[in-house]
Short mmCIF file of C-alpha atoms in Angstrom, two decimals:
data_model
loop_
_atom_site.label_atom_id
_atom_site.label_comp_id
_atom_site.label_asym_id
_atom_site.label_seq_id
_atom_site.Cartn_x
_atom_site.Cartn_y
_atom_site.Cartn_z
CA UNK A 1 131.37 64.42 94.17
CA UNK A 2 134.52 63.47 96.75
CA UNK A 3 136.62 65.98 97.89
CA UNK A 4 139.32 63.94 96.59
CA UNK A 5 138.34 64.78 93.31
CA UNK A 6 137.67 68.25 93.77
CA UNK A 7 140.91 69.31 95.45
CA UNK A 8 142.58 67.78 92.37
CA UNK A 9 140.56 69.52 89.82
CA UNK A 10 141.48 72.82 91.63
CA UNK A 11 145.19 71.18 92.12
CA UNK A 12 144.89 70.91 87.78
CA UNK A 13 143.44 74.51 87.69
CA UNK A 14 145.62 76.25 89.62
CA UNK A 15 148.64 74.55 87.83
CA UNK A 16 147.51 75.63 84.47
CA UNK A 17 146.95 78.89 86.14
CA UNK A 18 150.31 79.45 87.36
CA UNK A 19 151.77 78.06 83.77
CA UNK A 20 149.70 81.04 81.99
CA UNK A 21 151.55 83.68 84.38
CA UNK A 22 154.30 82.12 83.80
CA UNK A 23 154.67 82.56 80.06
CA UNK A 24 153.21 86.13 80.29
CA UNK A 25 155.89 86.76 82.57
CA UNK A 26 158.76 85.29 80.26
CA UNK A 27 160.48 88.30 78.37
CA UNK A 28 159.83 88.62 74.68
CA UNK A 29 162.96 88.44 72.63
CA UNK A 30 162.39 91.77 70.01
CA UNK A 31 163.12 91.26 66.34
CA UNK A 32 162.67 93.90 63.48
CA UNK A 33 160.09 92.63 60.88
CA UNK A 34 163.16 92.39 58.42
CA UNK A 35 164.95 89.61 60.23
CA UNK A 36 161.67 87.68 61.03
CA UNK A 37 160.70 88.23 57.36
CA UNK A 38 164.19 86.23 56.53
CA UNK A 39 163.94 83.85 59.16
CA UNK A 40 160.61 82.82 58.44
CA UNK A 41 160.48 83.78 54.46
CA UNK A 42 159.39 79.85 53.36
CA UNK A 43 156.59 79.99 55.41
CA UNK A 44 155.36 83.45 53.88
CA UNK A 45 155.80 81.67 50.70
CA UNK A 46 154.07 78.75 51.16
CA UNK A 47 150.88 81.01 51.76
CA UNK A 48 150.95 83.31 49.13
CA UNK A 49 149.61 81.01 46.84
CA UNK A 50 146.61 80.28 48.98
CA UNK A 51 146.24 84.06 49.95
CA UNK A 52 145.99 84.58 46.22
CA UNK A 53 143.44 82.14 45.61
CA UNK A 54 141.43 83.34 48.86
CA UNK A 55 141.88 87.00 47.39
CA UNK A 56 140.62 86.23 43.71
CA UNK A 57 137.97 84.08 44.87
CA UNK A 58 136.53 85.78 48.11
CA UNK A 59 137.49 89.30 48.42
CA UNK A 60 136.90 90.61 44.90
CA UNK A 61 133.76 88.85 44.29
CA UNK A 62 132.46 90.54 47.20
CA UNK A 63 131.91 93.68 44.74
CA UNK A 64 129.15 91.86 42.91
CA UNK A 65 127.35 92.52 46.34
CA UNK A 66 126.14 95.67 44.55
CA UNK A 67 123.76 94.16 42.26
CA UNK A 68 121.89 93.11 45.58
CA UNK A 69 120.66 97.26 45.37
CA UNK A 70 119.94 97.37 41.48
CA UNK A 71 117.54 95.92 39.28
CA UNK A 72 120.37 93.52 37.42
CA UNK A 73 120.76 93.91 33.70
CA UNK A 74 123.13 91.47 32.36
CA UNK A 75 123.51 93.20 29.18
CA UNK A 76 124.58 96.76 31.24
CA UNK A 77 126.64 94.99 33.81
CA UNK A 78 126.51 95.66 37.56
CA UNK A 79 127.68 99.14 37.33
CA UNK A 80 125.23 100.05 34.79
CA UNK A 81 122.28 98.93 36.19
CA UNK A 82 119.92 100.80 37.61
CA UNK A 83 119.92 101.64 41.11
CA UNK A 84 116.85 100.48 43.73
CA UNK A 85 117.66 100.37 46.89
CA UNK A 86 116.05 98.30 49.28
CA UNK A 87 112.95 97.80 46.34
CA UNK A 88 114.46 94.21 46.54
CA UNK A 89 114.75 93.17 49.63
CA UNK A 90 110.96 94.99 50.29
CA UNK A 91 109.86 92.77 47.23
CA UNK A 92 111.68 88.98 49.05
CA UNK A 93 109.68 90.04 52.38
CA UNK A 94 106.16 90.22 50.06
CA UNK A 95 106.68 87.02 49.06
CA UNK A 96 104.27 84.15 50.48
CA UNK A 97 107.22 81.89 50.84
CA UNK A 98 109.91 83.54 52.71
CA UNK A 99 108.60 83.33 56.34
CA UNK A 100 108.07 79.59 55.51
CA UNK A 101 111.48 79.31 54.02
CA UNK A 102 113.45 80.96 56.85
CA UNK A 103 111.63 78.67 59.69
CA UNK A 104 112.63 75.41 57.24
CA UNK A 105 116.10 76.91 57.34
CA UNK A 106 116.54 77.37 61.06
CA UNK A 107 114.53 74.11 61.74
CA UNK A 108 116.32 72.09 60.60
CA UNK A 109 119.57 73.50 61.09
CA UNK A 110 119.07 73.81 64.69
CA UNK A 111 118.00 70.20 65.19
CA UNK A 112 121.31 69.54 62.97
CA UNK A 113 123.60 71.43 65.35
CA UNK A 114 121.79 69.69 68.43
CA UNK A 115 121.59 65.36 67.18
CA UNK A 116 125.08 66.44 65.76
CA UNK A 117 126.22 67.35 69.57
CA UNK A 118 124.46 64.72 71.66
CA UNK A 119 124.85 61.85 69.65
CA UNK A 120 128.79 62.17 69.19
CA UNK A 121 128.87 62.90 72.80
CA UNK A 122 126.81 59.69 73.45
CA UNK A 123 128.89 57.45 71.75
CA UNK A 124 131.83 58.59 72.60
CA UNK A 125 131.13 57.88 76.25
CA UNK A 126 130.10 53.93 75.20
CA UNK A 127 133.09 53.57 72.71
CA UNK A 128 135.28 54.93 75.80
CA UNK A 129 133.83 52.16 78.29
CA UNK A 130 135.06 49.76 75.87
CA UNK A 131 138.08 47.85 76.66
CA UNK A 132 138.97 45.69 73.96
CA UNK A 133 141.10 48.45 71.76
CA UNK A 134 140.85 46.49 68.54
CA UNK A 135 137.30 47.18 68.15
CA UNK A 136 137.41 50.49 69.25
CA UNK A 137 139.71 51.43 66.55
CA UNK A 138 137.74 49.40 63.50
CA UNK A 139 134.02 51.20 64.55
CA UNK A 140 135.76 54.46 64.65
CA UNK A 141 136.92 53.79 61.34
CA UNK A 142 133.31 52.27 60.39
CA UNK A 143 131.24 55.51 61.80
CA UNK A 144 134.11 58.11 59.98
CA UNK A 145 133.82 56.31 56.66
CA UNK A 146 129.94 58.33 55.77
CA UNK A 147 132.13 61.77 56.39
CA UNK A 148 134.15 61.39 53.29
CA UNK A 149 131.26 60.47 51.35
CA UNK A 150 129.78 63.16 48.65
CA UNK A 151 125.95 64.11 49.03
CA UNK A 152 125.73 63.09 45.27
CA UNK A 153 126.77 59.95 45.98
CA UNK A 154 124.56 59.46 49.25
CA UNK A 155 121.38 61.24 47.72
CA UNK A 156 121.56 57.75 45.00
CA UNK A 157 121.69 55.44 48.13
CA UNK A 158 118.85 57.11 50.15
CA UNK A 159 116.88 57.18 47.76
CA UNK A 160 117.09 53.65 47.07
CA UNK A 161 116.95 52.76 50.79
CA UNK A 162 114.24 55.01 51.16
CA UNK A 163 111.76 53.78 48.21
CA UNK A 164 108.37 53.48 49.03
CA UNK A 165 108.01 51.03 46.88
CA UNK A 166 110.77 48.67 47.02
CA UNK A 167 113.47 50.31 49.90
CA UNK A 168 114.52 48.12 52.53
CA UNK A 169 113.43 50.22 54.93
CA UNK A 170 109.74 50.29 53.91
CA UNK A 171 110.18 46.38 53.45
CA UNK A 172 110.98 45.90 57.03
CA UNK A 173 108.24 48.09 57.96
CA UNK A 174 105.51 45.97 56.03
CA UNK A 175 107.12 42.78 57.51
CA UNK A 176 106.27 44.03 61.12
CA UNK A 177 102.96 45.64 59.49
CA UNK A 178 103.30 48.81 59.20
CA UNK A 179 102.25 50.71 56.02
CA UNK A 180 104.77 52.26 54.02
CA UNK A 181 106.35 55.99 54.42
CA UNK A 182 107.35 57.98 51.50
CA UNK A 183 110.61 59.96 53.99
CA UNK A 184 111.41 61.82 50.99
CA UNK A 185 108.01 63.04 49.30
CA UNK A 186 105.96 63.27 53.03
CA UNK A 187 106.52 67.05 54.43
CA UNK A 188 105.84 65.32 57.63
CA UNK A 189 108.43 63.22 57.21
CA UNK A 190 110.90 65.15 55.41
CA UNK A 191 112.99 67.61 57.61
CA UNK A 192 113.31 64.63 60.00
CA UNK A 193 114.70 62.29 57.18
CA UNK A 194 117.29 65.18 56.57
CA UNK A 195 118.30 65.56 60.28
CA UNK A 196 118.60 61.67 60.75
CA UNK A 197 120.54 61.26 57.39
CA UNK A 198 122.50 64.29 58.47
CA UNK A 199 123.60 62.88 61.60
CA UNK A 200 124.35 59.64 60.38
CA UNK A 201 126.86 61.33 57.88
CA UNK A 202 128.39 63.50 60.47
CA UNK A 203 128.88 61.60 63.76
CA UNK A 204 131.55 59.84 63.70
CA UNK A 205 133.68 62.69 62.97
CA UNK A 206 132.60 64.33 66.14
CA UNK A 207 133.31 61.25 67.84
CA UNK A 208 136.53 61.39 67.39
CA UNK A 209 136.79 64.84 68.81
CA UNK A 210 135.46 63.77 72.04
CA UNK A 211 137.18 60.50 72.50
CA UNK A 212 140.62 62.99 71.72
CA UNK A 213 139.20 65.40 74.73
CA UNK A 214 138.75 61.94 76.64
CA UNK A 215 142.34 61.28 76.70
CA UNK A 216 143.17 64.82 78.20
CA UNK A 217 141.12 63.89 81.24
CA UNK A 218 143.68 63.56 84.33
CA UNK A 219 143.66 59.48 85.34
CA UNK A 220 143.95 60.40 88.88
CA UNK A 221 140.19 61.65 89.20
CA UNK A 222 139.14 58.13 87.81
CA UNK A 223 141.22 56.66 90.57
CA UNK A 224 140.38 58.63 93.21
CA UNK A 225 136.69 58.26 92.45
CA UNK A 226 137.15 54.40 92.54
CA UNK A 227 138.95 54.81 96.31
CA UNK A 228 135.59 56.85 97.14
CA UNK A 229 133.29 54.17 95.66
CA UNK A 230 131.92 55.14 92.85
CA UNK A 231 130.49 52.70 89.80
CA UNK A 232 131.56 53.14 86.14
CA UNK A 233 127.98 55.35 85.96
CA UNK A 234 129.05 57.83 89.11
CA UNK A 235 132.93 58.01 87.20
CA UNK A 236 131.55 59.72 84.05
CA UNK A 237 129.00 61.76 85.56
CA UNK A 238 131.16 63.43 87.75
CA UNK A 239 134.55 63.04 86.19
CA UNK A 240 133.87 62.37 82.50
CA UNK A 241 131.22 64.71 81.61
CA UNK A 242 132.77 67.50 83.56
CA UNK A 243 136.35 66.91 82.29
CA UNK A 244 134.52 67.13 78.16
CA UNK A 245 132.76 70.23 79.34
CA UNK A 246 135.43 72.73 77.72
CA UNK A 247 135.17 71.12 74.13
CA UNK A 248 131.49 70.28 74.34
CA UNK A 249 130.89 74.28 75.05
CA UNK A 250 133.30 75.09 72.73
CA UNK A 251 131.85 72.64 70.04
CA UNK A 252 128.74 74.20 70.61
CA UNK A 253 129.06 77.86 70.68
CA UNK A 254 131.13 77.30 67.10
CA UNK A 255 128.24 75.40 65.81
CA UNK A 256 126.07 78.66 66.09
CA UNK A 257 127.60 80.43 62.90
CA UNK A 258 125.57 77.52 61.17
CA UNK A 259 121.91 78.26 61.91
CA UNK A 260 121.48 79.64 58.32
CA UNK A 261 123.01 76.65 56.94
CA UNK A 262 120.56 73.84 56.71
CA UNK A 263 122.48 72.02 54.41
CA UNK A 264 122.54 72.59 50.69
CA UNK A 265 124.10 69.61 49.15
CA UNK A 266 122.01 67.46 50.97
CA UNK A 267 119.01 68.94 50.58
CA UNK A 268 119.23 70.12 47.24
CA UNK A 269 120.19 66.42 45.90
CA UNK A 270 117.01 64.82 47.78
CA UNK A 271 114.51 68.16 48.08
CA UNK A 272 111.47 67.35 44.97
CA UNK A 273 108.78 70.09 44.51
CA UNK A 274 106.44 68.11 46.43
CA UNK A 275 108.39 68.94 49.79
CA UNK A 276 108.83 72.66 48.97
CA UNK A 277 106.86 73.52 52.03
CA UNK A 278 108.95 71.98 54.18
CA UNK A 279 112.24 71.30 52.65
CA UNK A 280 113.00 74.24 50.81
CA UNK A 281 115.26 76.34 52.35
CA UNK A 282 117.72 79.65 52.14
CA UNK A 283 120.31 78.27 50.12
CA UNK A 284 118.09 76.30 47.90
CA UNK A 285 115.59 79.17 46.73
CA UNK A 286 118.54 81.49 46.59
CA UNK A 287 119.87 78.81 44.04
CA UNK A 288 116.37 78.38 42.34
CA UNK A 289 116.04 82.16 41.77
CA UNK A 290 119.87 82.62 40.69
CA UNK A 291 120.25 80.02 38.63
CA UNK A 292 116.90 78.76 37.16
CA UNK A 293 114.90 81.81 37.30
CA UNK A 294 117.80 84.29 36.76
CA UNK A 295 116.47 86.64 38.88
CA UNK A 296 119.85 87.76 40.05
CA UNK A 297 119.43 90.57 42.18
CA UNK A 298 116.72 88.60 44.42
CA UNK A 299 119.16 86.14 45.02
CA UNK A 300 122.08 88.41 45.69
CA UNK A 301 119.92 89.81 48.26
CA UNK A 302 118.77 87.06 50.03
CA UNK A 303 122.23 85.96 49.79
CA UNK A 304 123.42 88.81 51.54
CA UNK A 305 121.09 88.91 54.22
CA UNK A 306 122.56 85.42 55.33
CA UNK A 307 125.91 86.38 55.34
CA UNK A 308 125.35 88.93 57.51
CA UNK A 309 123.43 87.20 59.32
CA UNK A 310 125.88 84.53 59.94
CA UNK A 311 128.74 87.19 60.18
CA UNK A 312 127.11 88.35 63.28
CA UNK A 313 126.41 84.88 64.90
CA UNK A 314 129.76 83.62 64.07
CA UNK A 315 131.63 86.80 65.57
CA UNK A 316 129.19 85.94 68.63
CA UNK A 317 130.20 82.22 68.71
CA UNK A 318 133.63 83.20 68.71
CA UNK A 319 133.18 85.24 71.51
CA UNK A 320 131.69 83.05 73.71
CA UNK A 321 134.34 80.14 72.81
CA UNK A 322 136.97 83.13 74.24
CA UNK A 323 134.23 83.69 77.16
CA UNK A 324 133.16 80.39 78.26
CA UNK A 325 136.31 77.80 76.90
CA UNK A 326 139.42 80.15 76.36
CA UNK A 327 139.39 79.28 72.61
CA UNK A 328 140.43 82.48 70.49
CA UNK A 329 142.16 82.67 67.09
CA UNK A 330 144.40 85.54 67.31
#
């Protein structure tokens, strides 16, 4: 990399530096919670509502975390049950399934969180090399379409699509001769029919993330690395890539809270009983046993061992946002 282009990334550094003291520095006007309350009363109106909502439907459900402990008698109620312990959470970790079921889970949802980093990031950089606007704008809108797009409604198309029998995808393959793949019923093929399907929902949403962090990147490094010589390749690997480096860490350490969270609506609108040994995952046996099976305190148990378990990654995602790409919420 040119020392042009380094002494103006620590020019850009030490600017933004200097702006942080600066409004640490600048003295706090102190108001009594009364007149910010008046001032600013709307605002605390316009979430009460919401807070309400978040309240009913959040917070006091969180009590039925109980029945997690008891063996669950509808007809008693949770605070009539009788109380177990840990008898059910010994009982999930006899089952044959569960070791199988938790390595589907985090499978798949780590190959999510990675295809759904690197691809966005990948086109991004080509849309960005682009210089005819026009089209830019209309396969933005093309690739951001999928995202809006219910799983019930996609699970119908896939299916079609993927047909062994009559899909178009299987048709191509028997036109170039090769025999054809059942992506949905194969637990070979499976969990990579979910990531790929996955990805091609979600992309083009993060696209649009990283062509916004493109924007933010200072035109002068672009220029001074054309003075110095470099190609279009040499410009974005040493002034692209390192000016997306802040969102792509921060995109990735939020992404953590999600390796519990394979994906129910997809996978419960294309998972079959015939891919149970690879498909079936947290969310979807926690459903099974809930809902089917009505074996309510399993499920509230396995439930709760996610959410803890993604309580503690997502406090540790945040945390390295705040380390590693200044990004905090309060």
């Amino acid at each position: 990399m040119s020392n042009a282009i380094r002494e103006l990334r620590k020019q850009s550094k030490e600017n933004e530096k200097r702006m942080r003291r600066e409004m640490k520095l600048r003295p706090m006007n102190k108001k009594s919670a009364a007149t910010i309350l008046k001032q600013e009363w709307p605002y605390h109106l316009m979430l009460l509502v919401p807070v309400v909502l978040v309240l009913i439907f959040s917070y006091i459900p969180m009590a039925g975390i109980i029945i997690a402990f008891e063996e669950f008698d509808s007809f008693k109620g949770m605070f009539g049950s009788k109380w177990v312990g840990l008898k059910n959470y010994q009982y999930i970790l006899m089952l044959p399934d569960t070791m199988q079921i938790l390595y589907n889970t985090i499978y798949i949802a780590v190959w999510k969180i990675l295809f759904n980093l690197i691809v966005p990031i990948t086109v991004a950089l080509l849309l960005n090399e682009l210089r005819n606007r026009k089209f830019v704008r209309s396969v933005q809108t093309i690739i951001y379409l999928p995202h809006f797009i219910s799983w019930v409604i996609l699970a119908g198309v896939f299916i079609d699509i993927l047909s062994p029998s009559n899909g178009i995808v299987n048709r191509l393959l028997n036109m170039v001769g090769i025999d054809s793949v059942f992506f949905l019923g194969d637990n070979k093929w499976f969990p990579g029919t979910m990531i790929a399907t996955d990805v091609w929902k979600s992309f083009g949403y993060g696209t649009i993330v990283y062509l916004a962090a493109l924007t933010g990147i200072n035109p002068e490094l672009y220029e001074a690395a054309r003075i110095d010589g470099a190609n279009r390749w040499r410009q974005t690997w040493h002034v692209t890539l390192p000016g997306m480096i802040p969102i792509i860490v921060l995109m990735t350490t939020l992404s953590l809270g999600n390796v519990l969270n394979a994906g129910f609506d997809q996978i419960y609108n294309l998972l079959s009983p015939t891919v149970y040994k690879s498909g079936d995952i947290i969310d979807t046996f926690v459903y099974r046993m809930g809902m089917i099976e009505q074996q309510y305190s399993i499920s509230t148990a396995v439930s709760t061992f996610k959410s803890l378990v993604s309580f503690g990654l997502i406090s540790l995602s945040y945390f390295l946002a705040d380390r590693f790409a200044g990004y905090r919420i309060f």
